[in-house]
Coordinates of C-alpha atoms in Angstrom, one line a residue:
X1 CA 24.0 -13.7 -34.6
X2 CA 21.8 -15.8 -32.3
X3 CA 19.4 -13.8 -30.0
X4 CA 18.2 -14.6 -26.2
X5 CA 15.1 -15.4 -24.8
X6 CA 14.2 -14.3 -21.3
X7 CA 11.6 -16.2 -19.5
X8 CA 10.3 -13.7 -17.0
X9 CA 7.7 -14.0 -14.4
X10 CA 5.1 -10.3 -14.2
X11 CA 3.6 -11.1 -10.8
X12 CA 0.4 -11.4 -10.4
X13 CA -0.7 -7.9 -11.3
X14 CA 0.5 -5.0 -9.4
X15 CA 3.6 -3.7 -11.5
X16 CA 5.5 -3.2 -8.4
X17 CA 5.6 -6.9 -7.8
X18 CA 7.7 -7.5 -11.0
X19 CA 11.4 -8.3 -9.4
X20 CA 14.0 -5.9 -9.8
X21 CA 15.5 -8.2 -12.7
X22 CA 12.5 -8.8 -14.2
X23 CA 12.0 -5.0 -14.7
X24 CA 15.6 -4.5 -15.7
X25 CA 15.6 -7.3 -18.5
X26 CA 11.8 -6.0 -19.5
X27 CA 13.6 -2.4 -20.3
X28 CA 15.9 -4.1 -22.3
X29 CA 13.9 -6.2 -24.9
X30 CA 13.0 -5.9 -28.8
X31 CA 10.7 -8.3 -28.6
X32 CA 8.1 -9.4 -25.9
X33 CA 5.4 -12.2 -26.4
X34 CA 3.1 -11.4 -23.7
X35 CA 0.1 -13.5 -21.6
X36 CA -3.6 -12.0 -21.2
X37 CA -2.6 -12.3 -16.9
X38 CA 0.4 -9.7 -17.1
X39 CA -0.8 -7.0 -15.4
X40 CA -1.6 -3.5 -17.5
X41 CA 0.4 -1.7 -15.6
X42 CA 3.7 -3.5 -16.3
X43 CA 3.4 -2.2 -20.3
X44 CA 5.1 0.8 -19.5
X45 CA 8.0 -0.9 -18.3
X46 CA 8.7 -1.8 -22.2
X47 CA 10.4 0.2 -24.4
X48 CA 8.3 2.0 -27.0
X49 CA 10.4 0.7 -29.9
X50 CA 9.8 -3.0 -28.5
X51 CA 7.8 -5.6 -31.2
X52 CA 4.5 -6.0 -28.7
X53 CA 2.8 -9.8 -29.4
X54 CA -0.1 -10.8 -27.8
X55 CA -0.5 -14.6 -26.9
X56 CA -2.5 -14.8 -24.4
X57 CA -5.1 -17.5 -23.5
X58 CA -8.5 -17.1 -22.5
X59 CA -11.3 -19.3 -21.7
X60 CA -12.3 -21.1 -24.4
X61 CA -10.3 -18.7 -26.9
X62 CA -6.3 -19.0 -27.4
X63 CA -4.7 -16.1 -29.2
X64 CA -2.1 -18.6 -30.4
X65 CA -1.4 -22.0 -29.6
X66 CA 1.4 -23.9 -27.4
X67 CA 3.1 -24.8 -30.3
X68 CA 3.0 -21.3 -32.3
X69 CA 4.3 -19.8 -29.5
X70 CA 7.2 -22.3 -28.9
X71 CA 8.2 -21.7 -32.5
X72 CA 7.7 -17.6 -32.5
X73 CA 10.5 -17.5 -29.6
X74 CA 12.5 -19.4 -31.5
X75 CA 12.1 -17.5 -34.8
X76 CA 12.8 -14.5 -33.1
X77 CA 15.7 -15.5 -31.2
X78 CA 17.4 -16.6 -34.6
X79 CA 16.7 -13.1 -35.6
X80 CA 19.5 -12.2 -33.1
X81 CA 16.4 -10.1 -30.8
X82 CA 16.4 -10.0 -26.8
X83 CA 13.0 -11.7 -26.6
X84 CA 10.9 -11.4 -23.7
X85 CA 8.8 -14.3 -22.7
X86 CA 6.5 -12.3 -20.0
X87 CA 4.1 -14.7 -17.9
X88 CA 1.5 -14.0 -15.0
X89 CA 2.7 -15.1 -11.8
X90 CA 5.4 -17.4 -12.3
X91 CA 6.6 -18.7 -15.3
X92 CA 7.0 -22.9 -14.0
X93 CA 4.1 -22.8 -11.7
X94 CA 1.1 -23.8 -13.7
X95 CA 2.9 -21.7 -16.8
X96 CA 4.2 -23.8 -18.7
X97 CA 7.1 -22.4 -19.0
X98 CA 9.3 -25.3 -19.2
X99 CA 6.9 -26.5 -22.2
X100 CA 8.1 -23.2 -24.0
X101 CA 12.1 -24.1 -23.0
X102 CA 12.3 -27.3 -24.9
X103 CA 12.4 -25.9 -28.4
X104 CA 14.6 -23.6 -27.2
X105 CA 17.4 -26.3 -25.8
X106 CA 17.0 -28.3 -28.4
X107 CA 18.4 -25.8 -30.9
X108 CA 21.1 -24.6 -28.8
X109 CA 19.2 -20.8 -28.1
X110 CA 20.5 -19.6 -25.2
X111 CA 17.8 -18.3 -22.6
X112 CA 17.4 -17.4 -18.6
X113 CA 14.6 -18.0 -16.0
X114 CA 13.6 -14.6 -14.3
X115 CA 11.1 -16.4 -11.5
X116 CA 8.0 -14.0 -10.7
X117 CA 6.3 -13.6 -7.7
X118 CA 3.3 -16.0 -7.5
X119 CA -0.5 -14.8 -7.3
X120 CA -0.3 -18.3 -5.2
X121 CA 0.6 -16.4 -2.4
X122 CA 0.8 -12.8 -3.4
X123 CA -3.4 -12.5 -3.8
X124 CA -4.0 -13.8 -0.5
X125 CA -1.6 -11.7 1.4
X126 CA -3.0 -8.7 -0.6
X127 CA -6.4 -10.2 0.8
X128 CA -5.3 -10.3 3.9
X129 CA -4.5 -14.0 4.2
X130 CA -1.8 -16.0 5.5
X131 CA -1.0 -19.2 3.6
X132 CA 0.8 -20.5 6.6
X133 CA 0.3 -19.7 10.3
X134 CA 1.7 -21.5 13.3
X135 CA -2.0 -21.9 14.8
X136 CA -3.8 -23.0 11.6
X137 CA -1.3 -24.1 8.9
X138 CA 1.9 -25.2 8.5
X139 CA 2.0 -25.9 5.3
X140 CA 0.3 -25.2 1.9
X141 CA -0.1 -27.0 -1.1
X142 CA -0.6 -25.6 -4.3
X143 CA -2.9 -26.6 -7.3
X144 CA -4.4 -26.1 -11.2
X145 CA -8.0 -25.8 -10.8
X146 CA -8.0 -26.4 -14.2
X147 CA -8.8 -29.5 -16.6
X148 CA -8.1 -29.9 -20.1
X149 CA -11.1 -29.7 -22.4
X150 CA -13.2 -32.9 -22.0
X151 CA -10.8 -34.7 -19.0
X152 CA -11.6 -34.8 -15.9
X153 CA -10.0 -33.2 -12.7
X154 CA -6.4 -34.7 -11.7
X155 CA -7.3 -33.9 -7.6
X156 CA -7.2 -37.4 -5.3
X157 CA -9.5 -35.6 -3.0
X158 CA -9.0 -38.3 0.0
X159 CA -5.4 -37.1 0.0
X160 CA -6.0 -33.8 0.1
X161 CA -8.0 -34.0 3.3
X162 CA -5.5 -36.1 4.9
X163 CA -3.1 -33.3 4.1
X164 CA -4.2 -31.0 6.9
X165 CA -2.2 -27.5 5.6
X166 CA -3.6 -24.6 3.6
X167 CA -4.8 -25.8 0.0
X168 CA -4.7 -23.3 -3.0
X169 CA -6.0 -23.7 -6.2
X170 CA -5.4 -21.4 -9.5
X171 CA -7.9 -21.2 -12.1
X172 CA -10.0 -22.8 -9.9
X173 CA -13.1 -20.8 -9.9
X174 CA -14.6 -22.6 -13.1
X175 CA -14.8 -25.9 -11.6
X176 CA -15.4 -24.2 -7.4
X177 CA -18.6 -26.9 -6.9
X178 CA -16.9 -29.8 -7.8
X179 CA -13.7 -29.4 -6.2
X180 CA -15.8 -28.7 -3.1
X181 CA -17.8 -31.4 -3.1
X182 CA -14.8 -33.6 -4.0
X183 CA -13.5 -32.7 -0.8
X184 CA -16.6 -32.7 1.2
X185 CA -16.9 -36.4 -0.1
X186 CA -13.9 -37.5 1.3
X187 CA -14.7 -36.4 4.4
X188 CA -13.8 -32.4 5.1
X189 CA -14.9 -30.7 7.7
X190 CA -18.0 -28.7 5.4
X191 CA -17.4 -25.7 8.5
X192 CA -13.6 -25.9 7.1
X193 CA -13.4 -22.0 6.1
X194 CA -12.9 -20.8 3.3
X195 CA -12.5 -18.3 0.1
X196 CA -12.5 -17.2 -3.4
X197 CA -10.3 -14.2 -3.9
X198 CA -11.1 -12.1 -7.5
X199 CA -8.5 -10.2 -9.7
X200 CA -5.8 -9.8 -6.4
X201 CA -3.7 -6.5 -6.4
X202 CA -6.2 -5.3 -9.0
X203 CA -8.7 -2.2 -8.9
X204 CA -11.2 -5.1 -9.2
X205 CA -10.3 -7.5 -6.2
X206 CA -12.7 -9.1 -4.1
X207 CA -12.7 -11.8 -1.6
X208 CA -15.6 -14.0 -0.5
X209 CA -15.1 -16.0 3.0
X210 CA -17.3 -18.8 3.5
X211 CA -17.2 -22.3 4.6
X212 CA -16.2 -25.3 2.5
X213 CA -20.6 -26.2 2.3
X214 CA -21.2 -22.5 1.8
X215 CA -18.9 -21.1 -0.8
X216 CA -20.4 -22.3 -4.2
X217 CA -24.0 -20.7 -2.7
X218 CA -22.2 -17.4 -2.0
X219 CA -19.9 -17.3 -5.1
X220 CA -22.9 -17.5 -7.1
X221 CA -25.3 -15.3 -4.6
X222 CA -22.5 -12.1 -5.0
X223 CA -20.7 -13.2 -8.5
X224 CA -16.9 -13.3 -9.2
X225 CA -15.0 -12.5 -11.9
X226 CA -11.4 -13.7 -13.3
X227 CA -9.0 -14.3 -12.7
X228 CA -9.8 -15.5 -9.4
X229 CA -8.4 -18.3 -7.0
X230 CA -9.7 -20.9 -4.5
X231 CA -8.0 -21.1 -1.3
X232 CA -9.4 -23.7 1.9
X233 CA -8.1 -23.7 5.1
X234 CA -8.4 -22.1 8.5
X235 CA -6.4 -19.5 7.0
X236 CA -9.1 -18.1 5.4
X237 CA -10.7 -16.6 8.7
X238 CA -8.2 -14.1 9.0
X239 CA -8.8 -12.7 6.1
X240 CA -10.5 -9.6 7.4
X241 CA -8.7 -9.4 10.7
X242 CA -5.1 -8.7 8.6
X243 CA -7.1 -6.4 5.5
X244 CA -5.1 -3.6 4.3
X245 CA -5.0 -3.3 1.1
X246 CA -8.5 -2.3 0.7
X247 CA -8.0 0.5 3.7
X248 CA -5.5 2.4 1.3
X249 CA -7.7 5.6 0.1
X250 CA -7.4 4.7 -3.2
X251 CA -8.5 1.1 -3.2
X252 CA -10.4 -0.1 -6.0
X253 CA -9.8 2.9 -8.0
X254 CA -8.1 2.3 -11.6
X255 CA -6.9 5.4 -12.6
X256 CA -5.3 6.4 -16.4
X257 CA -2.1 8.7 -16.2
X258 CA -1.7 10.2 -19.4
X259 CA 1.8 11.8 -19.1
X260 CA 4.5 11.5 -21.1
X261 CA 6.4 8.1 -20.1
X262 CA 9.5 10.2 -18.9
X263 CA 7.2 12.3 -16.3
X264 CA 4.6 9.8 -15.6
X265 CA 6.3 7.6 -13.0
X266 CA 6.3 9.9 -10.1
X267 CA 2.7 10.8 -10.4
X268 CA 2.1 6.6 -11.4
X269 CA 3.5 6.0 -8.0
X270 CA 2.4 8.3 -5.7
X271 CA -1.1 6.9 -6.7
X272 CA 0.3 3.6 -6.6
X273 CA 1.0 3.8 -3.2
X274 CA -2.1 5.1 -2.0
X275 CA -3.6 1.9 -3.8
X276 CA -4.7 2.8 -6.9
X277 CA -4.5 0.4 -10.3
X278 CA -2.8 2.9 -12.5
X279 CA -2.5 2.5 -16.5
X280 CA 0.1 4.2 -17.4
X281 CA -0.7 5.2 -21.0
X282 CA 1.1 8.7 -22.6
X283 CA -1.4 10.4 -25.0
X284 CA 1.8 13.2 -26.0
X285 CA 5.7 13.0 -26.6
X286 CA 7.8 15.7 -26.1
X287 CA 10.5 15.7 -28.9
X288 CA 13.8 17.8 -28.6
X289 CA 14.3 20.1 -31.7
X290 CA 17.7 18.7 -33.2
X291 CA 19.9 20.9 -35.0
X292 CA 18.3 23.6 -33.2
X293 CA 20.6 26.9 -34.8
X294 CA 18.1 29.3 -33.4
X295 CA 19.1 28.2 -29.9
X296 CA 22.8 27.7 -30.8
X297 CA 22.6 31.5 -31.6
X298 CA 21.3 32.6 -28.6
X299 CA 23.7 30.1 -26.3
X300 CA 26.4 32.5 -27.7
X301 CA 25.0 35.6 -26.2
X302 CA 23.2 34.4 -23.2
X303 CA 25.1 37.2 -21.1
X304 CA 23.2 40.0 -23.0
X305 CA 19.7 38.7 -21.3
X306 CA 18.4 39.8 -18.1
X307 CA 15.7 37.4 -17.8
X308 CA 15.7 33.6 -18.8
X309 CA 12.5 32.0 -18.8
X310 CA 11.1 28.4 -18.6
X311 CA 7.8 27.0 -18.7
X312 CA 8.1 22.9 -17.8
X313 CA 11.0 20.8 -16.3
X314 CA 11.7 19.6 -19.9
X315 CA 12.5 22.9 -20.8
X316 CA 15.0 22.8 -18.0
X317 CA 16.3 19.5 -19.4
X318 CA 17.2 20.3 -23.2
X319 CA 18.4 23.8 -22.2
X320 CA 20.8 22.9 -20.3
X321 CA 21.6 19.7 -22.3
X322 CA 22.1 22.0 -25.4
X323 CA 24.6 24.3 -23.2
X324 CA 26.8 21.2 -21.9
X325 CA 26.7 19.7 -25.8
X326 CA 27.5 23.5 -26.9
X327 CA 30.2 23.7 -24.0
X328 CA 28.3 26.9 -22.9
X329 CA 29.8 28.2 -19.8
X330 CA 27.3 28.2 -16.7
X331 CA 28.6 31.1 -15.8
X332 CA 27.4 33.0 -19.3
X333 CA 24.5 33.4 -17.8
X334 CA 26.1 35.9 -15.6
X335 CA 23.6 38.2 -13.9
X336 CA 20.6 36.7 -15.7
X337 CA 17.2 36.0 -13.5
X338 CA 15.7 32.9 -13.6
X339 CA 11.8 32.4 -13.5
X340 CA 10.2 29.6 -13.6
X341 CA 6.2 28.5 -14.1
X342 CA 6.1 27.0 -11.1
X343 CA 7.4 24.3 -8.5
X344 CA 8.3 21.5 -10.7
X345 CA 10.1 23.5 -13.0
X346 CA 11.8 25.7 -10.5
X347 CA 12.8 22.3 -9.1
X348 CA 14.7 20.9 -12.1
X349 CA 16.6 24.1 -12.1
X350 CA 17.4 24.0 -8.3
X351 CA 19.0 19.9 -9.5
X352 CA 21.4 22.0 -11.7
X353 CA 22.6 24.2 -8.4
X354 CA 20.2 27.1 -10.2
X355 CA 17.9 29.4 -7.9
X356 CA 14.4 30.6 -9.2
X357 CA 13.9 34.5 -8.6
X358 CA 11.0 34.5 -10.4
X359 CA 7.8 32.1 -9.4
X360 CA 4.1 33.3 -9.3
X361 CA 1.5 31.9 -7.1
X362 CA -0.7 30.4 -9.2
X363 CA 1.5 27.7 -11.4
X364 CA 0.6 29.4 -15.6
X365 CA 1.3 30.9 -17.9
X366 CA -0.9 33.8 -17.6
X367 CA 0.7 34.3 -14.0
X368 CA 3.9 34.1 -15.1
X369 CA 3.5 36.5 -17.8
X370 CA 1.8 39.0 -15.2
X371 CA 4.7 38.5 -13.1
X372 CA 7.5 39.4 -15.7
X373 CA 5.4 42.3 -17.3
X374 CA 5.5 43.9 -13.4
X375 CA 9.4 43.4 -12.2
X376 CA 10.6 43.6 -15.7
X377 CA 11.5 47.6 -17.0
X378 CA 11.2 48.8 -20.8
X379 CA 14.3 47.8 -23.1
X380 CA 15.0 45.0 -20.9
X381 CA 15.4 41.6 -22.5
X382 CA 13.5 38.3 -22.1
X383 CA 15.0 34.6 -23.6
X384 CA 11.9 32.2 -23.3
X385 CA 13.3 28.6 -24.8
X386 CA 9.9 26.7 -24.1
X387 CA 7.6 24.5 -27.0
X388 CA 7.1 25.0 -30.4
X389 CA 3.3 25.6 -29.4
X390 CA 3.6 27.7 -26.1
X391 CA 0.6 29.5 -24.8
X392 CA 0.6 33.0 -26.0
X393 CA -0.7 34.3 -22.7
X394 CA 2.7 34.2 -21.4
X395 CA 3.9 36.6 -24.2
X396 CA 0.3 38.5 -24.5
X397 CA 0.4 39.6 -20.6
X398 CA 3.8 40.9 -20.8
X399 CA 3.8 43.0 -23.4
X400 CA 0.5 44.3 -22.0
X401 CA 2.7 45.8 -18.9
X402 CA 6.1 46.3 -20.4
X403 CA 7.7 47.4 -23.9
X404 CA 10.7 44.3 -23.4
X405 CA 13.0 43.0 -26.1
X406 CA 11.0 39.3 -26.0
X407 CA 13.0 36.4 -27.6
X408 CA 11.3 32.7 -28.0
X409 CA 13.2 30.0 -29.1
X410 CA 11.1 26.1 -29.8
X411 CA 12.9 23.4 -28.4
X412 CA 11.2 20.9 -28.4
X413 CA 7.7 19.2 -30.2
X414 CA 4.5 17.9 -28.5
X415 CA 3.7 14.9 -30.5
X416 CA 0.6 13.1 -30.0
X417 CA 0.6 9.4 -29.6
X418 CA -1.5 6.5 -29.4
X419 CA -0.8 4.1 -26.7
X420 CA -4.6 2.5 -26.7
X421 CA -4.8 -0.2 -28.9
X422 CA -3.7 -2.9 -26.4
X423 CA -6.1 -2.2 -23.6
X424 CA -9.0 -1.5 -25.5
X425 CA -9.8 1.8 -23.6
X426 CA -13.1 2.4 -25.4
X427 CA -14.4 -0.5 -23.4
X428 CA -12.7 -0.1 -20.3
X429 CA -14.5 3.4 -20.0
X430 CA -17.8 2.3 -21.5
X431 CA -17.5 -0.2 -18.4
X432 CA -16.7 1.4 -15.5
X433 CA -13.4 -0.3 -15.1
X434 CA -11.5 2.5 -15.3
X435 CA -12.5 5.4 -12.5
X436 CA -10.3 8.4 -13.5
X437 CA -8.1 9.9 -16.0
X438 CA -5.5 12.2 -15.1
X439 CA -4.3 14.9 -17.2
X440 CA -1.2 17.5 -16.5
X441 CA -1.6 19.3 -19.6
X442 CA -4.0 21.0 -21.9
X443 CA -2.0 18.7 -24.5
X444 CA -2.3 15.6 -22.9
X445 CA -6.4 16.1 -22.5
X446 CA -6.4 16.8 -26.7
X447 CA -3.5 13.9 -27.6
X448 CA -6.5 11.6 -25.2
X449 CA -8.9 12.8 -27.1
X450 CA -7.4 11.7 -30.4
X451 CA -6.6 8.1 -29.0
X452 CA -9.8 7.6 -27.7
X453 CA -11.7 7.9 -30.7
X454 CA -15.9 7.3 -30.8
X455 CA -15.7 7.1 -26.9
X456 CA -18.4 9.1 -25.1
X457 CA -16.4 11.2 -23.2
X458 CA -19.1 12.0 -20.5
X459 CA -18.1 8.9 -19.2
X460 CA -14.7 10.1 -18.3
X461 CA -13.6 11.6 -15.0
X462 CA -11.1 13.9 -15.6
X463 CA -8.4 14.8 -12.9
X464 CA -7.0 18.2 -14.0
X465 CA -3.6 20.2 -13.0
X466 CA -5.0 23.5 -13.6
X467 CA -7.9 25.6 -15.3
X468 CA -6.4 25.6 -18.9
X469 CA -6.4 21.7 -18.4
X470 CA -9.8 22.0 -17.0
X471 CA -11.0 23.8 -19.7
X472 CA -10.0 21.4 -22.5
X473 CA -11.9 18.5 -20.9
X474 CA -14.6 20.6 -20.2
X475 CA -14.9 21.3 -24.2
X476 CA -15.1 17.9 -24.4
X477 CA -18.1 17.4 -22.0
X478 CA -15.8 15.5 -19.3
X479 CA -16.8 15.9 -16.0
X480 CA -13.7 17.6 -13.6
X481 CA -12.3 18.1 -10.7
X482 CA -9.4 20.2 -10.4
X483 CA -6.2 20.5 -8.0
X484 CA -6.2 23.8 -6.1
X485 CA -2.3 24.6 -7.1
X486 CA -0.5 22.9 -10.1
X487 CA 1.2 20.6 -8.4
X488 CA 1.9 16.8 -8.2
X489 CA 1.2 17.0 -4.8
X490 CA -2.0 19.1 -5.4
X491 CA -2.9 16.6 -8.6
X492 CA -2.7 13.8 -6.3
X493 CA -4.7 14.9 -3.6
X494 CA -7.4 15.7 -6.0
X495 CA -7.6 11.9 -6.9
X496 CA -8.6 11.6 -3.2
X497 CA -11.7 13.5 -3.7
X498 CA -13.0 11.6 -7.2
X499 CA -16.5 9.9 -5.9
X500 CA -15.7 10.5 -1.9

């Protein structure tokens, strides 16, 4: 059976600039050949059982040629995969994307177009900067900047003056003094303003606003780095009048959210939204126990409990899951109190129609053990389905206040993983290109600390939940800060204070 090949643009970076179908078709692939422009933060859109394959182009170095790639999407098409073509930007402006759709019509594979949204216009407005204006522009005209190895520039520079709109080039940056003076030649205005514009809707963007004379002296006097793009036109002088993006509190900030991928997009979002880059790499998987009879035994005599305890929203999840696939009565649980280690927990009970009795203040399990050791009474008994690695405080302090019939059941595994290899996080950190890590777990500092092998983790800012999270990146000579309560909400608000 043949396969399909999706041609889908990223956007220019920012993973909430993919469209809606692009993101839908992305979750769907087995396969996805990849440029070195798609932003990091799109990778966690893919599914984890997805064949990854890097084709990317730099300058001067192509992971695989034109031609290798043409013939990879068709190979793997023939296998009878949904293959992913994922592009920067847009996949037929200045992708060649209709290069990579030839093969593919000529031997009948069928495909689709997903258009993207292009860093053409996306990176200025992210900068700040109209391409079209009813005072300055009213048009804009869009360009490659770049030139084949050894050919020279395909620009008619005395046209381009003559056009009078907003002029944009991509890849441009390489070759910034001679398209300037191309254009200064043929008679531009050399006050004409305007700008390079570095690594737009990234942690690392930049803009530099000049005049047409000016901006090669500038570019070189402060330094840019790709991918960047030239844009020329009056435009350009509004660039700090409309700035937002860099007023978001969290601008320029690239911060790693090691969560598992099923809990990681709230927190990814809410940073997101205050501006932050965010990598969105798990370092731990949390695997439901299958077959569980230990749990099956206790589902039939969940009315004989008086307390029913859970220590994470995922608990909350395969409990319950196991009770509907068990066809457990909700209302076996009878008179049973439910406690909960704190808010995000007692949340995914309250989704079920379930009210926490039991909460304490401080969001552990230390607390929560204190708490159950003082309201429960001797002979009274306790059903705590949590992981197959709990933290034994919980246990420790209740038996330390109360002689309770205790009853733990594992349901699920922490598993660490290794989500690293593609974004080379050794170097990122070794850089300074990535300005926090952020950590809900105990588990999720040590399943980091596995990944990130040989790196010198004194060079890592760790965001922690709480003090047992604190204290693992501590052990590991991090530096910390911590959020007052163990919340999201809390968690986030402590990115705010990294480096204010």
């Amino acid at each position: 059976m043949t396969g399909k090949v999706f041609l889908v643009g990223a956007g220019p970076a920012d993973a909430g600039l993919i469209t809606v179908k692009g993101r839908e078709i992305l979750m769907q692939a087995e396969v996805v050949v990849y440029d070195s422009l798609v932003g990091e933060g799109i990778f966690a859109l893919i599914p984890e059982k997805a064949e990854l394959i890097d084709a990317g182009k730099h300058m001067g170095c192509h992971t695989m040629e034109q031609e290798e790639i043409n013939n990879l999407l068709l190979e793997k098409a023939l296998e009878g995969k949904c293959v992913v073509r994922l592009k920067g930007g847009d996949p037929f402006l200045f992708g060649r994307g209709a290069e990579e759709l030839e093969l593919l019509a000529e031997r009948g594979i069928p495909f689709e177009i997903v258009p993207g949204v292009t860093s053409a216009f996306a990176v200025p407005a992210y900068q700040g900067i109209p391409v079209t204006h009813r005072n300055f522009a009213s048009s804009v005209h869009v360009f490659t900047g770049h030139r084949k190895h050894g050919e020279p520039l395909q620009l008619d520079y005395e046209v381009l003056v003559r056009l009078s709109g907003t002029l944009v080039f991509l890849m441009g940056v390489s070759n910034l003094e001679e398209i300037c003076g191309g254009l200064l030649e043929a008679g531009m205005e050399p006050q004409t303003a305007a700008a390079v514009l570095q690594q737009g809707t990234c942690a690392g963007q930049k803009k530099i606003i000049s005049t047409l004379a000016n901006l090669p002296k500038e570019v070189h006097k402060q330094g840019v780095q790709t991918p960047a793009i030239l844009i020329i036109g009056e435009v350009c002088t509004l660039g700090n009048q409309f700035a937002w993006y860099e007023k978001l509190p969290l601008s320029g900030k690239k911060a790693l959210v090691t969560r598992p991928k099923e809990r990681g997009k709230t927190l990814a979002d809410r940073l997101r939204r205050l501006g932050a880059e965010v990598l969105e790499v798990p370092t731990i998987r949390l695997e439901r126990i299958r077959n569980n009879r230990k749990l099956w035994k206790e589902l039939e005599r969940l009315s004989d409990y008086q307390y029913l305890v859970f220590t994470s929203p995922t608990g909350v999840e395969i409990f319950f899951d196991e009770m509907k696939e068990n066809k457990c009565d909700i209302r076996s649980l009878g008179q049973v109190k439910l406690a909960a280690i704190g808010a995000g927990t007692a949340k995914a009970l309250s989704e079920r129609g379930l009210i926490c009795q039991l909460m304490p203040e401080i969001y552990d399990a230390r607390h929560l053990g204190i708490l159950l050791g003082e309201t429960c009474r001797d002979g009274e008994r306790i059903l705590i389905p949590r992981a197959a690695q709990g933290n034994p405080q919980l246990i420790q302090e209740i038996e330390k206040r109360v002689r309770a019939e205790i009853t733990e059941v594992p349901i699920y595994r922490t598993e660490y993983v290794n989500s690293f290899q593609m974004f080379d996080i050794n170097r990122q950190f070794a850089q300074g290109l990535i300005h926090m890590a952020v950590f809900t777990s105990a588990s999720t500092v040590r399943g980091f600390a596995r990944a990130a092998k040989g790196l010198d983790f004194g060079l890592v800012q760790a965001v922690c939940i709480g003090v047992q999270t604190e204290s693992a990146a501590q052990e590991l000579g991090m530096k910390t800060v911590t959020a007052k309560r163990a919340t999201i909400d809390s968690l986030v608000d402590a990115c705010l204070e990294v480096e204010k």
